[in-house]
Short mmCIF file of C-alpha atoms in Angstrom, two decimals:
data_model
loop_
_atom_site.label_atom_id
_atom_site.label_comp_id
_atom_site.label_asym_id
_atom_site.label_seq_id
_atom_site.Cartn_x
_atom_site.Cartn_y
_atom_site.Cartn_z
CA MET A 14 105.89 99.20 89.02
CA HIS A 15 104.85 97.37 92.13
CA GLY A 16 104.37 98.84 95.59
CA HIS A 17 102.36 101.93 96.49
CA ARG A 18 99.69 103.08 94.12
CA LEU A 19 99.46 106.85 94.15
CA ARG A 20 96.16 108.53 93.43
CA PRO A 21 96.65 112.20 94.23
CA LEU A 22 93.05 113.32 93.85
CA LEU A 23 92.52 116.85 95.04
CA ALA A 24 89.34 115.92 96.85
CA LEU A 25 91.39 113.58 99.03
CA LEU A 26 94.55 115.65 99.06
CA LEU A 27 92.94 118.69 100.59
CA ALA A 28 90.65 117.03 103.12
CA PRO A 29 92.09 117.14 106.66
CA ALA A 30 92.40 113.52 107.75
CA LEU A 31 91.45 112.44 111.25
CA VAL A 32 94.35 110.04 111.58
CA GLY A 33 97.90 110.67 112.74
CA CYS A 34 100.28 111.92 110.10
CA PHE A 35 102.32 109.47 108.06
CA ALA A 36 105.54 111.33 108.80
CA SER A 37 105.26 110.73 112.53
CA GLY A 38 104.74 107.02 112.17
CA GLY A 39 101.76 107.16 114.51
CA GLY A 40 102.95 108.81 117.70
CA SER A 41 100.47 106.89 119.83
CA GLU A 42 102.50 103.74 119.27
CA SER A 43 105.17 105.07 121.65
CA ALA A 44 105.64 102.47 124.36
CA ASP A 45 105.60 103.15 128.10
CA GLY A 46 108.99 101.53 128.26
CA ALA A 47 110.49 103.84 125.65
CA ASP A 48 113.36 104.75 127.98
CA ALA A 49 114.70 101.25 127.44
CA GLY A 50 115.00 101.89 123.70
CA SER A 51 118.33 101.92 121.91
CA ARG A 52 119.86 104.61 119.76
CA LEU A 53 119.51 104.08 116.03
CA ARG A 54 122.56 104.08 113.76
CA VAL A 55 121.76 105.48 110.32
CA ALA A 56 123.83 105.84 107.16
CA LEU A 57 122.56 108.52 104.79
CA ALA A 58 123.73 108.88 101.20
CA PHE A 59 123.77 112.66 100.93
CA PRO A 60 125.99 114.81 103.14
CA PRO A 61 124.58 118.28 103.78
CA ALA A 62 125.10 120.49 100.75
CA GLU A 63 123.85 123.73 102.34
CA ASN A 64 124.73 123.51 106.04
CA LEU A 65 121.39 121.81 106.72
CA SER A 66 119.40 124.80 105.56
CA PRO A 67 115.70 123.87 105.58
CA TYR A 68 115.14 125.75 102.32
CA GLY A 69 117.09 123.60 99.85
CA ALA A 70 117.98 119.98 99.16
CA ASP A 71 119.05 119.44 102.79
CA SER A 72 115.44 119.85 103.94
CA THR A 73 114.74 116.19 103.18
CA ILE A 74 117.64 115.12 105.42
CA LEU A 75 115.88 116.90 108.28
CA SER A 76 112.48 115.39 107.51
CA ARG A 77 113.88 111.87 107.00
CA LEU A 78 115.49 111.98 110.44
CA GLY A 79 112.30 113.11 112.18
CA VAL A 80 113.70 116.55 113.01
CA THR A 81 111.37 118.94 111.18
CA GLU A 82 107.66 119.18 110.44
CA GLY A 83 105.35 121.58 108.67
CA LEU A 84 101.74 122.51 109.25
CA THR A 85 100.73 119.47 107.22
CA ALA A 86 102.23 116.16 106.11
CA LEU A 87 101.58 113.66 103.34
CA ASP A 88 100.11 110.26 104.09
CA ALA A 89 101.01 107.11 102.14
CA ASN A 90 98.41 107.92 99.48
CA GLY A 91 99.61 111.47 98.91
CA ALA A 92 96.82 113.15 100.87
CA ALA A 93 97.42 116.20 103.03
CA THR A 94 97.11 115.17 106.66
CA PRO A 95 97.48 117.05 109.97
CA ALA A 96 100.91 117.77 111.44
CA LEU A 97 101.41 121.00 113.42
CA ALA A 98 98.00 122.08 112.13
CA ALA A 99 95.26 119.96 113.64
CA SER A 100 92.78 121.11 111.00
CA TRP A 101 92.17 123.69 108.30
CA ARG A 102 89.47 125.15 106.12
CA GLN A 103 89.39 127.19 102.95
CA GLU A 104 87.74 130.59 103.45
CA ASN A 105 87.87 131.70 99.82
CA ASP A 106 89.89 130.91 96.71
CA ARG A 107 92.99 132.65 98.09
CA THR A 108 92.67 132.29 101.88
CA TRP A 109 92.95 129.31 104.23
CA LEU A 110 92.71 129.20 108.02
CA PHE A 111 94.90 126.64 109.81
CA THR A 112 94.20 125.75 113.45
CA LEU A 113 97.30 124.73 115.39
CA ARG A 114 97.54 121.82 117.77
CA GLU A 115 99.23 122.18 121.17
CA ALA A 116 102.93 121.63 120.57
CA THR A 117 106.33 122.93 121.61
CA PHE A 118 109.60 123.55 119.84
CA GLN A 119 112.65 121.56 120.85
CA ASP A 120 114.03 124.64 122.65
CA GLY A 121 111.00 124.57 124.97
CA SER A 122 109.11 127.52 123.47
CA LYS A 123 105.49 127.11 122.42
CA VAL A 124 104.32 126.65 118.84
CA THR A 125 102.21 129.79 118.55
CA PRO A 126 100.50 131.44 115.59
CA ALA A 127 103.12 134.22 115.74
CA ALA A 128 105.99 131.73 115.63
CA VAL A 129 104.46 129.84 112.71
CA ALA A 130 103.69 133.01 110.75
CA ALA A 131 107.23 134.29 111.31
CA SER A 132 108.75 130.98 110.21
CA LEU A 133 106.70 130.82 107.02
CA THR A 134 107.50 134.47 106.30
CA ARG A 135 111.22 133.69 106.51
CA ALA A 136 110.74 130.84 104.02
CA THR A 137 109.09 133.23 101.56
CA GLN A 138 112.15 135.50 101.78
CA ALA A 139 114.72 132.74 101.11
CA LYS A 140 116.89 133.01 97.99
CA PRO A 141 116.50 130.98 95.90
CA ALA A 142 112.90 130.31 96.83
CA PRO A 143 112.17 126.91 98.41
CA ALA A 144 110.97 124.46 95.77
CA ALA A 145 107.57 124.20 97.44
CA LEU A 146 107.01 127.93 96.85
CA ALA A 147 108.00 127.98 93.19
CA GLY A 148 105.75 130.53 91.47
CA VAL A 149 103.73 131.18 94.63
CA THR A 150 103.48 134.26 96.83
CA LEU A 151 101.93 133.77 100.25
CA THR A 152 101.37 135.83 103.38
CA ALA A 153 100.91 134.30 106.84
CA ARG A 154 99.19 136.18 109.67
CA THR A 155 97.99 135.24 113.14
CA GLU A 156 94.32 134.68 113.96
CA GLY A 157 93.47 134.49 117.64
CA GLU A 158 95.29 132.12 119.99
CA THR A 159 95.42 129.08 117.70
CA GLY A 160 94.93 130.25 114.12
CA VAL A 161 97.22 131.07 111.22
CA ARG A 162 95.56 132.63 108.18
CA ILE A 163 97.49 132.12 104.94
CA THR A 164 96.65 134.17 101.87
CA THR A 165 98.11 133.58 98.43
CA ALA A 166 98.46 136.22 95.72
CA ALA A 167 96.65 133.94 93.27
CA PRO A 168 94.29 131.02 93.95
CA ASP A 169 96.32 128.02 95.11
CA PRO A 170 94.13 124.93 95.33
CA ILE A 171 96.92 122.72 96.67
CA LEU A 172 98.13 124.95 99.53
CA PRO A 173 97.73 122.22 102.21
CA LEU A 174 99.91 119.95 100.06
CA ARG A 175 102.43 122.72 99.52
CA LEU A 176 102.77 123.31 103.27
CA ALA A 177 103.76 119.64 103.70
CA GLY A 178 106.94 120.30 101.73
CA PRO A 179 110.09 119.67 103.78
CA SER A 180 111.36 123.13 102.84
CA LEU A 181 108.41 124.75 104.65
CA ALA A 182 109.22 123.24 108.04
CA VAL A 183 108.29 125.38 111.03
CA LEU A 184 111.17 126.42 113.31
CA SER A 185 111.33 128.50 116.49
CA ALA A 186 112.42 132.14 116.65
CA LYS A 187 115.83 131.01 117.92
CA ALA A 188 116.54 129.40 114.54
CA TYR A 189 116.65 132.83 112.94
CA ASP A 190 118.97 134.60 115.41
CA LYS A 191 121.54 135.06 112.67
CA LYS A 192 120.22 137.31 109.93
CA ASP A 193 121.42 135.32 106.91
CA ASP A 194 121.41 131.84 108.42
CA VAL A 195 118.83 129.36 109.67
CA ASP A 196 119.86 126.94 112.41
CA PRO A 197 117.74 123.79 112.81
CA VAL A 198 119.80 122.53 115.79
CA GLY A 199 117.34 122.24 118.67
CA THR A 200 114.79 124.57 117.08
CA ALA A 201 112.41 122.22 115.22
CA THR A 202 109.32 120.33 116.41
CA GLY A 203 109.87 116.68 115.45
CA PRO A 204 110.43 113.63 117.69
CA PHE A 205 114.22 113.94 117.32
CA ALA A 206 116.32 117.04 117.94
CA LEU A 207 119.64 117.77 116.29
CA THR A 208 122.24 118.24 119.02
CA LYS A 209 125.49 118.20 117.08
CA VAL A 210 126.46 118.43 113.41
CA MET A 211 129.97 117.38 112.42
CA GLY A 212 130.19 119.17 109.09
CA THR A 213 129.41 116.80 106.23
CA THR A 214 130.47 113.61 108.03
CA ALA A 215 128.08 112.94 110.90
CA ALA A 216 125.30 114.25 113.12
CA THR A 217 123.89 113.40 116.54
CA LEU A 218 120.21 113.55 117.44
CA ASP A 219 118.48 112.98 120.78
CA ARG A 220 114.88 112.09 121.40
CA TYR A 221 112.67 115.10 122.11
CA ASP A 222 110.61 113.83 125.04
CA ASP A 223 107.92 116.53 124.80
CA TYR A 224 107.03 115.78 121.19
CA TRP A 225 103.31 116.32 120.64
CA GLY A 226 102.96 112.91 118.98
CA GLY A 227 104.38 110.96 121.92
CA ARG A 228 107.90 109.95 122.89
CA ALA A 229 109.90 108.13 120.25
CA GLN A 230 110.83 104.53 120.96
CA ALA A 231 114.49 105.13 120.07
CA THR A 232 116.43 107.35 122.48
CA GLY A 233 118.35 109.03 119.69
CA ILE A 234 120.00 108.70 116.30
CA ASP A 235 123.65 108.59 115.33
CA VAL A 236 123.97 109.57 111.68
CA LYS A 237 126.87 109.04 109.34
CA PHE A 238 126.87 110.65 105.91
CA VAL A 239 128.36 108.01 103.64
CA ALA A 240 128.42 109.03 99.99
CA ASP A 241 129.86 105.68 98.86
CA GLY A 242 127.05 103.18 98.24
CA THR A 243 129.23 100.10 98.62
CA ALA A 244 130.38 101.40 102.00
CA ARG A 245 126.75 101.90 103.10
CA ALA A 246 125.85 98.33 102.16
CA SER A 247 128.96 97.00 103.89
CA ALA A 248 128.14 98.95 107.05
CA LEU A 249 124.71 97.31 107.18
CA ARG A 250 126.11 93.83 106.48
CA THR A 251 128.67 94.16 109.28
CA ASP A 252 126.13 95.56 111.76
CA GLN A 253 127.76 98.97 111.96
CA VAL A 254 124.45 100.65 111.09
CA ASP A 255 120.79 99.78 111.52
CA LEU A 256 119.44 101.68 108.49
CA ALA A 257 121.22 102.45 105.23
CA GLU A 258 119.49 104.45 102.50
CA ALA A 259 119.93 104.18 98.73
CA ILE A 260 121.59 100.77 98.54
CA PRO A 261 123.10 100.35 95.03
CA VAL A 262 121.38 97.73 92.92
CA ALA A 263 124.78 96.13 92.39
CA GLN A 264 125.02 95.64 96.17
CA ALA A 265 121.45 94.43 96.74
CA ALA A 266 122.36 90.77 96.20
CA THR A 267 125.09 91.01 98.84
CA LEU A 268 122.50 91.77 101.51
CA ASP A 269 120.36 89.15 103.15
CA LYS A 270 116.88 89.25 101.60
CA ALA A 271 115.40 90.09 105.00
CA THR A 272 117.46 93.29 105.19
CA ARG A 273 116.64 94.87 101.84
CA GLU A 274 113.42 96.73 101.19
CA ALA A 275 112.53 97.87 97.66
CA THR A 276 110.02 100.72 97.56
CA ALA A 277 108.20 102.01 94.50
CA THR A 278 108.83 105.73 94.32
CA THR A 279 107.92 108.73 92.25
CA ARG A 280 111.62 109.22 91.45
CA THR A 281 112.69 109.69 87.83
CA THR A 282 116.29 109.71 86.66
CA SER A 283 116.73 112.08 83.72
CA LEU A 284 119.32 113.53 81.39
CA LEU A 285 119.07 117.33 81.59
CA LEU A 286 120.53 119.35 78.72
CA ASN A 287 121.73 122.93 79.16
CA THR A 288 119.42 125.00 76.95
CA GLU A 289 120.96 128.37 77.86
CA LYS A 290 124.55 128.06 76.66
CA GLY A 291 126.93 125.63 75.03
CA PRO A 292 126.16 123.06 72.31
CA PHE A 293 122.71 122.16 73.65
CA LYS A 294 121.45 125.70 73.21
CA ASP A 295 120.77 124.28 69.73
CA ALA A 296 117.46 122.36 69.84
CA ALA A 297 118.59 120.16 66.94
CA LEU A 298 121.57 118.90 68.95
CA ARG A 299 119.31 118.28 71.96
CA ALA A 300 117.09 116.22 69.70
CA ALA A 301 120.13 114.30 68.48
CA ALA A 302 121.13 113.53 72.07
CA ARG A 303 117.61 112.38 72.94
CA GLN A 304 117.51 110.17 69.84
CA ALA A 305 120.85 108.57 70.82
CA VAL A 306 119.65 107.37 74.23
CA ASP A 307 118.36 103.81 74.70
CA THR A 308 116.47 103.89 78.01
CA SER A 309 115.48 100.21 77.98
CA ALA A 310 119.14 99.21 78.22
CA LEU A 311 119.54 101.38 81.32
CA ALA A 312 116.54 99.88 83.12
CA LYS A 313 117.54 96.31 82.33
CA ASP A 314 121.31 96.44 82.69
CA VAL A 315 122.24 99.27 85.05
CA TYR A 316 119.25 98.97 87.39
CA GLU A 317 118.95 95.18 87.12
CA GLY A 318 115.15 95.33 87.04
CA TYR A 319 114.78 97.83 89.91
CA ALA A 320 113.53 100.46 87.44
CA ASP A 321 111.29 100.98 84.41
CA ALA A 322 112.36 102.62 81.14
CA GLY A 323 111.72 106.37 81.07
CA ALA A 324 108.23 107.25 79.86
CA GLY A 325 108.03 110.90 80.87
CA ILE A 326 108.64 113.22 83.78
CA TYR A 327 106.14 111.16 85.78
CA GLY A 328 106.64 107.40 85.99
CA PRO A 329 104.40 104.38 86.66
CA ALA A 330 104.09 105.16 90.40
CA VAL A 331 101.98 108.18 89.41
CA THR A 332 99.24 105.85 88.24
CA TRP A 333 97.00 108.36 86.44
CA ALA A 334 99.78 109.78 84.25
CA GLU A 335 100.13 107.02 81.66
CA GLY A 336 96.50 107.19 80.53
CA LYS A 337 96.70 110.96 80.08
CA ARG A 338 100.14 111.24 78.44
CA THR A 339 100.26 112.87 74.99
CA GLU A 340 103.02 113.16 72.42
CA PRO A 341 105.71 115.80 73.00
CA VAL A 342 104.89 119.10 71.31
CA GLY A 343 107.24 121.03 69.03
CA ARG A 344 110.27 118.76 68.91
CA ALA A 345 113.08 119.87 66.59
CA LYS A 346 114.46 117.64 63.88
CA PRO A 347 117.65 115.91 65.12
CA GLY A 348 120.87 117.51 63.87
CA LYS A 349 124.26 115.93 63.28
CA PRO A 350 126.71 116.13 66.20
CA GLN A 351 129.82 115.80 64.00
CA GLY A 352 132.23 115.60 66.90
CA THR A 353 130.54 118.25 69.07
CA ARG A 354 132.26 118.31 72.46
CA ILE A 355 130.10 118.16 75.57
CA THR A 356 130.66 117.79 79.31
CA LEU A 357 128.35 115.28 81.01
CA ALA A 358 128.21 115.42 84.81
CA THR A 359 126.60 113.42 87.58
CA TYR A 360 127.17 112.48 91.23
CA ASP A 361 128.13 109.25 92.96
CA ASN A 362 125.90 109.37 96.07
CA ARG A 363 123.50 107.24 94.04
CA PRO A 364 125.99 104.67 92.71
CA GLU A 365 123.95 103.80 89.63
CA LEU A 366 124.29 107.33 88.28
CA PRO A 367 127.98 107.17 87.28
CA GLU A 368 127.20 103.88 85.55
CA VAL A 369 124.22 105.48 83.80
CA ALA A 370 126.46 108.35 82.74
CA GLN A 371 129.06 105.93 81.41
CA VAL A 372 126.43 104.15 79.29
CA LEU A 373 125.11 107.52 78.07
CA LYS A 374 128.66 108.55 77.18
CA GLN A 375 128.97 105.48 74.96
CA GLN A 376 125.55 106.03 73.38
CA LEU A 377 126.23 109.72 72.73
CA GLU A 378 129.68 109.04 71.31
CA LYS A 379 128.19 106.44 68.99
CA ALA A 380 125.88 109.20 67.75
CA GLY A 381 128.83 111.50 67.03
CA PHE A 382 129.35 113.54 70.21
CA GLU A 383 132.68 113.82 71.99
CA VAL A 384 131.92 113.38 75.70
CA THR A 385 133.92 114.35 78.78
CA LEU A 386 132.52 112.76 81.93
CA GLU A 387 132.67 114.50 85.32
CA VAL A 388 131.60 112.72 88.50
CA ARG A 389 131.65 114.29 91.96
CA GLU A 390 129.90 113.96 95.29
CA TYR A 391 126.55 115.83 95.12
CA SER A 392 127.34 118.61 97.60
CA ARG A 393 130.41 119.51 95.50
CA LEU A 394 128.40 119.51 92.29
CA GLU A 395 125.03 121.13 93.00
CA SER A 396 126.01 124.80 92.74
CA ASP A 397 127.83 124.25 89.45
CA ALA A 398 124.87 122.34 88.04
CA LEU A 399 122.38 125.01 89.11
CA THR A 400 124.44 127.74 87.44
CA GLY A 401 124.70 125.84 84.16
CA LYS A 402 128.39 124.96 84.17
CA PHE A 403 127.76 121.59 82.50
CA ASP A 404 126.34 120.81 79.07
CA ALA A 405 124.45 117.78 80.36
CA PHE A 406 123.57 116.49 83.80
CA VAL A 407 122.19 113.16 85.02
CA LEU A 408 119.82 113.76 87.95
CA ALA A 409 117.65 111.45 90.03
CA ARG A 410 114.65 113.52 91.17
CA ASN A 411 111.58 112.55 93.15
CA THR A 412 108.83 114.28 91.18
CA LEU A 413 106.45 114.61 94.14
CA VAL A 414 108.93 115.21 96.96
CA ASP A 415 108.47 118.97 97.27
CA THR A 416 104.69 119.24 97.51
CA GLY A 417 103.04 115.96 96.51
CA ASP A 418 101.48 117.95 93.68
CA PRO A 419 102.49 116.97 90.13
CA VAL A 420 102.52 120.57 88.90
CA SER A 421 105.00 121.86 91.46
CA ILE A 422 108.03 120.07 90.04
CA LEU A 423 107.25 121.50 86.61
CA ALA A 424 107.30 125.04 88.04
CA GLY A 425 110.44 124.47 90.10
CA ASP A 426 112.49 122.55 87.52
CA TYR A 427 111.43 123.77 84.07
CA THR A 428 110.19 127.37 84.19
CA CYS A 429 112.15 130.59 83.73
CA ASP A 430 111.90 131.41 87.45
CA GLY A 431 112.29 127.84 88.70
CA GLY A 432 114.65 127.48 91.66
CA TYR A 433 115.91 124.01 90.66
CA ASN A 434 116.18 124.48 86.91
CA MET A 435 119.20 122.31 86.06
CA ALA A 436 118.39 122.52 82.33
CA GLN A 437 118.35 126.35 82.44
CA LEU A 438 115.09 126.10 80.47
CA CYS A 439 113.24 129.35 79.77
CA ASP A 440 110.50 128.79 77.22
CA LYS A 441 107.39 130.99 77.01
CA ASP A 442 105.16 128.15 75.82
CA VAL A 443 106.30 125.95 78.69
CA ASP A 444 105.76 128.74 81.23
CA ARG A 445 102.25 129.33 79.90
CA ALA A 446 101.40 125.62 80.05
CA VAL A 447 102.71 125.31 83.61
CA ALA A 448 100.85 128.46 84.70
CA LYS A 449 97.62 127.03 83.30
CA ALA A 450 98.18 123.81 85.25
CA GLU A 451 98.85 125.79 88.44
CA ARG A 452 95.49 127.59 88.06
CA SER A 453 93.50 124.37 87.62
CA THR A 454 91.44 123.41 90.66
CA ASP A 455 89.43 120.44 89.39
CA THR A 456 91.34 117.16 89.87
CA ALA A 457 90.96 115.84 86.33
CA GLU A 458 91.63 119.25 84.78
CA ARG A 459 94.79 119.68 86.85
CA GLN A 460 96.07 116.27 85.78
CA ASP A 461 95.28 116.99 82.12
CA ALA A 462 97.00 120.37 82.34
CA ALA A 463 100.05 118.82 84.01
CA MET A 464 100.34 116.31 81.18
CA ALA A 465 99.93 119.04 78.57
CA ALA A 466 102.77 120.93 80.27
CA GLU A 467 104.85 117.74 80.35
CA ALA A 468 104.35 117.37 76.59
CA ARG A 469 105.57 120.96 76.09
CA ILE A 470 108.63 120.37 78.30
CA LEU A 471 109.52 117.09 76.61
CA GLY A 472 109.08 118.84 73.28
CA THR A 473 112.01 121.12 74.09
CA ASP A 474 114.29 118.10 74.65
CA ALA A 475 115.66 119.92 77.69
CA VAL A 476 115.00 116.73 79.64
CA VAL A 477 115.29 113.12 78.52
CA PRO A 478 113.59 110.80 81.07
CA LEU A 479 115.81 107.75 81.50
CA VAL A 480 114.34 105.47 84.17
CA HIS A 481 111.72 105.43 86.91
CA GLN A 482 113.24 104.00 90.05
CA ARG A 483 112.53 101.74 92.94
CA ILE A 484 114.81 102.53 95.85
CA ILE A 485 116.43 99.90 98.02
CA THR A 486 116.79 100.63 101.71
CA GLY A 487 118.91 98.47 103.97
CA VAL A 488 116.99 97.68 107.17
CA GLY A 489 118.68 95.64 109.91
CA THR A 490 116.77 92.57 111.06
CA SER A 491 116.46 94.01 114.57
CA VAL A 492 114.82 97.21 113.29
CA SER A 493 111.07 97.76 113.19
CA GLY A 494 109.00 100.75 112.17
CA ALA A 495 111.22 102.20 109.45
CA LEU A 496 109.18 104.68 107.40
CA LEU A 497 109.60 103.87 103.71
CA ASP A 498 107.38 106.10 101.59
CA PRO A 499 107.17 106.81 97.86
CA TYR A 500 108.14 110.46 98.34
CA GLU A 501 111.35 109.63 100.25
CA ARG A 502 110.54 112.24 102.88
CA THR A 503 110.57 109.90 105.87
CA LEU A 504 112.83 107.20 107.26
CA VAL A 505 112.85 107.43 111.07
CA GLY A 506 109.84 108.27 113.21
CA VAL A 507 108.26 107.76 116.62
CA GLY A 508 107.79 104.03 116.12
CA THR A 509 111.20 103.25 114.63
CA ARG A 510 113.30 101.15 117.00
CA ARG A 511 115.71 98.27 117.40
#
């Protein structure tokens, strides 16, 4: 896969960089004449599924629009870099001290150690737990006028990476006025403030002029949530929007070459099989389903070359993974489907997925399954998928989006207590392997342990990796400074303008 080469070495990941954070796009680039800037028109693929809660899938909407930030961010190479924390140091194996920069929330209140500690404490209390906190218990306390001391129950060598997760954004006290709700409207710290949210159809953002990284060059953002990929591409072609995310590969050729940007990502599209109930509780039938799938056909035909055939949970963009990958452990012998009925579900926000599901349906039926296909918009599907209402689910998942750490997705997606466990997998051997990886502090050891855990997970046939994606973003010819990163956390920043 071409594009960014990711080398998430812990030595680099945990060293506070001296440069501006990737997510802000380099605030110092803000021009003196920023008031002359135009508003940006953006089409996003995923309408809010959880009322823009920062703790779930909607957290990336907030980070992509430049609304929220955490103590740290990820740079283009996957290293932890300063955001609201100007620096940090590790005091012992369980304690880190973060020193805050001077910054204010969008409601005018100051970013203080007390505000940060309170915000992180609220995140630890969220149900289900934010993906970045899967398997981790942390306590945040104030230290003097600028410090926040964070202690974890067990050693956590990647804490600075974890705090860069979009679901650990820092919000002001006003965001938590309602006991069971979190309101990011006007309470975050980024260069753009949410001013109005029109349900799942649109949102309005205005530039936050007192942003610590400098004033944004665009005066605001008008967002439309457009689940239909063809409609997003059409909106870009007809100059109705300036930026359109997740352009379908089938629509790429309809865009002028100058307006389509393909970015190598750490996103893997997988078939997840329900291990808790239904036909795929039987490991032999899971093995039969895995054996029936031809991933090379998906990469070549459905993705038209914008993807590579599934190799594992981690794809080619995670450059160290291929050389460390081992054979799956403990796979069952494939059984005979003999007309077993299954429900296969996916969502249409990423237009390739229904086509992938249709191809899988044919492949599985050829193997002897009887398949009912269910396709909905993601926000109308997520809760059912998380509670195991489908036998099989096709999901596109960025493996490093939550923390930048390869182990975190294993804990969140494939362990008994994982908060995003679409496969309902609960396997003691997998949990042990993931726990071992979480404890590893040496870079090479952590990578080896992650791959050993991957082999255990793949051995259950709970997940069948299908393709590793490149995403296509539509960028109008008048737009400069769009933030296209392999983790898909950013899109609009201080330097984005038209």
